[in-house]
XYZ file of C-alpha atoms in Angstrom:
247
model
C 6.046 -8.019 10.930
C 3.638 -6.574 13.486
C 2.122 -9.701 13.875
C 5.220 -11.488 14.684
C 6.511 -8.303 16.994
C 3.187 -8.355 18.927
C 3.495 -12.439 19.352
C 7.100 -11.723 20.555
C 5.489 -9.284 23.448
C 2.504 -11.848 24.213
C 5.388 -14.565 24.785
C 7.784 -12.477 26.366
C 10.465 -14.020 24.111
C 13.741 -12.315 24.250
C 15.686 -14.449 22.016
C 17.170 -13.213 18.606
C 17.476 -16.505 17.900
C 13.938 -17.890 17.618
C 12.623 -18.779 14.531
C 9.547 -16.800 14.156
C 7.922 -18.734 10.932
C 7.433 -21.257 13.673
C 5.117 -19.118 14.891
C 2.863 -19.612 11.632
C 2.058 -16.283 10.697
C -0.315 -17.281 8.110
C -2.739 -19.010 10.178
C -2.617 -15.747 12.581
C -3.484 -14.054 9.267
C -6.482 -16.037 8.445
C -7.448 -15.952 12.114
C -7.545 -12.387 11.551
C -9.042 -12.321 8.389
C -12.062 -14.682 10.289
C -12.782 -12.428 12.356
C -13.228 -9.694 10.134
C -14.953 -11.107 8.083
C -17.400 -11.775 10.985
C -17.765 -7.693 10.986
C -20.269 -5.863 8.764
C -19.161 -3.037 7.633
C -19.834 -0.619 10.247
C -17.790 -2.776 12.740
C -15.187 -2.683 10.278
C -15.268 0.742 10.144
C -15.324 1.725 13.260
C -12.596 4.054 14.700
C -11.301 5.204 10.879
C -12.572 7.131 8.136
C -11.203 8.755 5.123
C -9.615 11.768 5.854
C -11.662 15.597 4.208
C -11.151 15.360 0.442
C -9.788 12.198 -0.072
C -12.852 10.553 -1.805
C -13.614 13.876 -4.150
C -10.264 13.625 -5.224
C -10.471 9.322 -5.651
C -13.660 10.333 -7.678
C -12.268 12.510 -9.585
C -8.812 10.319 -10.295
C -10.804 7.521 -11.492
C -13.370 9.164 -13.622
C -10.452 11.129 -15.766
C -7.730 8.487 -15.775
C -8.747 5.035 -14.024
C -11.766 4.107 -16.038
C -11.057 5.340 -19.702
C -10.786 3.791 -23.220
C -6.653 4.323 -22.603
C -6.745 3.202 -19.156
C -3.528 6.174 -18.608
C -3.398 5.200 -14.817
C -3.445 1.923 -13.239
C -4.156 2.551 -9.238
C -3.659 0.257 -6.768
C -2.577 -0.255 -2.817
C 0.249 -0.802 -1.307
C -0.016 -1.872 2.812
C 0.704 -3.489 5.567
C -2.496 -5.158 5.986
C -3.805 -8.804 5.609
C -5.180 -8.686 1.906
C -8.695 -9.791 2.696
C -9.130 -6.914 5.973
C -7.744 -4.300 3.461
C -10.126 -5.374 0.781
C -12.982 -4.937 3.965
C -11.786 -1.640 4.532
C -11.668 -0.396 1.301
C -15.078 -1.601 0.924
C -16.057 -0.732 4.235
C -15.152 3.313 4.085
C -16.855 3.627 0.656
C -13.202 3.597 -0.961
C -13.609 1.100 -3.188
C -16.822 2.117 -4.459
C -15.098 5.336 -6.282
C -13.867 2.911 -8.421
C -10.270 4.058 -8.390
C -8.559 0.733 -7.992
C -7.546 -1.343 -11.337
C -10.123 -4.307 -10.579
C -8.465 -8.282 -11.297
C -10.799 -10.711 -12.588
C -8.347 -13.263 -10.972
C -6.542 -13.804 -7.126
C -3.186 -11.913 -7.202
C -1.633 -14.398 -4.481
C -1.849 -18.102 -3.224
C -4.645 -16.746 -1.294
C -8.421 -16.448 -2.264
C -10.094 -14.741 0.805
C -13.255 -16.301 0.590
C -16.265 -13.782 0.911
C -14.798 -10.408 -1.161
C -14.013 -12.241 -4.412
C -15.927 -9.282 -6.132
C -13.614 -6.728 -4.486
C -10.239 -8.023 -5.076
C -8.252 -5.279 -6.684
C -4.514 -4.264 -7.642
C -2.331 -4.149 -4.643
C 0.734 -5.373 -2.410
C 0.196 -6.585 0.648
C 1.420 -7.491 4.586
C 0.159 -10.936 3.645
C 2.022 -10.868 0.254
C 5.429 -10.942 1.771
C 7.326 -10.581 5.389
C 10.881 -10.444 5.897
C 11.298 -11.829 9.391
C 13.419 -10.015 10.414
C 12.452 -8.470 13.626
C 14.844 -7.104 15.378
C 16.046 -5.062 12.076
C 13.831 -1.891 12.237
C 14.552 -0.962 9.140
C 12.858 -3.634 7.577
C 9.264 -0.909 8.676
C 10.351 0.250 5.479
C 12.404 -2.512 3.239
C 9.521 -4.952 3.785
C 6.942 -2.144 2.273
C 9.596 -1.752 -0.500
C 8.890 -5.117 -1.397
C 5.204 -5.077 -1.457
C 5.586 -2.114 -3.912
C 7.881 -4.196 -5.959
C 4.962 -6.890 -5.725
C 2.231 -4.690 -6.663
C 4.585 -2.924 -9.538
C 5.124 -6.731 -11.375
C 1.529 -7.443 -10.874
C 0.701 -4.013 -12.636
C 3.059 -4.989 -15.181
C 1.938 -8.526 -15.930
C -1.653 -7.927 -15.969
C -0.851 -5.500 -19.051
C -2.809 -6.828 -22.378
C -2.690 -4.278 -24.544
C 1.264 -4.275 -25.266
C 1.033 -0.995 -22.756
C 4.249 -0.567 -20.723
C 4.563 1.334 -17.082
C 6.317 4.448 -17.038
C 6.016 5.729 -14.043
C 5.734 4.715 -10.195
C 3.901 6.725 -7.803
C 3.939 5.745 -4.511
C 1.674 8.147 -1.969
C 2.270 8.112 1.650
C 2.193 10.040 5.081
C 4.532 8.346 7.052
C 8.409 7.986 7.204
C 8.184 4.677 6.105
C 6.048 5.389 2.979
C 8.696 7.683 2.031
C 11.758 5.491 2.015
C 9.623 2.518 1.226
C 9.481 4.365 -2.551
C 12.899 5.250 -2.029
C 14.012 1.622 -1.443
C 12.273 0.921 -4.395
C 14.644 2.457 -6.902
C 17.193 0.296 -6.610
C 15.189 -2.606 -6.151
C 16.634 -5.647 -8.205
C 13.561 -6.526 -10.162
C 12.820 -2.940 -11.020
C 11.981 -2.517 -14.368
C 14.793 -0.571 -16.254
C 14.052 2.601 -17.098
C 11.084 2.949 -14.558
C 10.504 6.385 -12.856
C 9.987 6.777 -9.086
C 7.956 8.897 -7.451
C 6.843 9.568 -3.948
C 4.083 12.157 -3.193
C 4.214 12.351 0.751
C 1.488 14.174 2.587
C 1.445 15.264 5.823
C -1.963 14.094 7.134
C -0.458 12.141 10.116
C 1.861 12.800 12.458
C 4.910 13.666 10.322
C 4.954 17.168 9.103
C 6.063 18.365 5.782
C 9.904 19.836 6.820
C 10.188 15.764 8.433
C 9.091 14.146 5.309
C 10.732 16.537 3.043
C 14.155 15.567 4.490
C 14.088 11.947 4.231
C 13.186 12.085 0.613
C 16.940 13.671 -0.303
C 17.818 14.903 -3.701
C 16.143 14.209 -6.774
C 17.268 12.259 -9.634
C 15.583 13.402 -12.684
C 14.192 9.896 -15.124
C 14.675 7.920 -11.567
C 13.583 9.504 -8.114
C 11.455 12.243 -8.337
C 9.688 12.593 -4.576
C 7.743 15.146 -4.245
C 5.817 16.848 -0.716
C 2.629 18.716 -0.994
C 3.792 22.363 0.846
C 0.522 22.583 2.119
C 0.711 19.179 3.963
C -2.510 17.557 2.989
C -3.603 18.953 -0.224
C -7.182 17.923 0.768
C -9.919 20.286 -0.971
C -8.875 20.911 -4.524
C -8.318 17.592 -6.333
C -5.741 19.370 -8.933
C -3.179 19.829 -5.939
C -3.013 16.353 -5.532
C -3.294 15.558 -9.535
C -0.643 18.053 -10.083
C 1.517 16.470 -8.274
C 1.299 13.155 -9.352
C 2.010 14.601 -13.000
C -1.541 14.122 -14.176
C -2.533 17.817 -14.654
């Protein structure tokens, strides 16, 4: 959606009428992805870095519930990016070596991304799916929906064990992250049964009062958001844990 808003701007094209798959987002995409993958890692790195905390608690999520015998937590991500950069990234800002994502032995789209075939992981992506729909800024938010509806049914079929999902927790700092999850419960491939949750953070520009209203009232069993009062919860792993229903 960004991609297709920027080439809008760049082409000074004013009509709601255009048909912006013309545009062939997907070779933009690999462009992109070329180009990164041009980068080493401090290049990709450059001008980001995980925010105080964030990799203690990663650490500690994976080494209690990501990579044991019961496998309790399947972790994943859910964002805007083109699959391959975000794999980068990850890669790039020592994320991915904390081994907190659920790893896949096999591609999780049409796409392979040549070049970080050892770092694919669980996730739904900008490049997974894109609405279109431009003008309709409320798709910032629907289109996430879907990619967490993508990432939840790839969760869900890469089960072997006869395990089900229980529970949906969806971690954010933005508006959008917030009502992205919220979207998400009435989604129409939504598991039945399946718990929502949205633990919002305020380690961006959105403090907790603003995110704390757009998550509305609670449903017990279907929408259970919940905002860390101390807006980042950076520091002490168990804030964060706690929240997510872990501890």
């Amino acid at each position: 959606m960004i991609l297709l808003r920027l080439a809008r701007k760049l082409l000074k094209d004013n009509d709601a009428s255009i048909d912006y798959n013309s545009l062939n987002v997907d070779e933009m995409m690999d462009t992109m992805y070329d180009f990164v993958s041009n980068c080493n890692n401090e290049e990709v790195s450059t001008g980001i870095a995980p925010l105080p905390g964030v990799l203690d608690t990663l650490q500690t999520l994976a080494s209690r519930y990501t990579n044991t015998n019961n496998n309790e937590v399947a972790c994943g991500l859910v964002t805007g990016n083109v699959e391959g950069i975000a794999r980068r990234k990850m890669q790039a800002l020592d994320i991915h070596a904390t081994n907190v994502f659920t790893p896949l032995s096999q591609p999780q789209g049409v796409r392979i991304w040549e070049g970080v075939e050892d770092i694919r992981f669980l996730g739904g992506f900008g490049s997974d799916y894109c609405s279109g729909d431009v003008d309709n800024l409320d798709r910032n938010y629907l289109d996430r929906g879907e990619q967490i509806a993508i990432c939840v049914q790839r969760c869900i079929d890469m089960s072997s064990n006869g395990s089900t999902l229980d529970k949906v927790i969806h971690v954010g700092d933005a508006p959008a992250d917030i009502l992205a999850a919220k979207s998400y419960v009435n989604h129409p491939n939504k598991p039945s049964g399946l718990c929502v949750s949205v633990v919002g953070v305020a380690t961006g520009s959105y403090n907790v009062d603003e995110l704390s209203k757009l998550c509305g009232e609670a449903i017990p069993g279907k929408w259970e958001p919940i905002i860390l009062e101390q807006g980042q919860g950076v520091g002490d792993e168990d804030v964060f844990l706690k929240a997510c229903g872990l501890v």
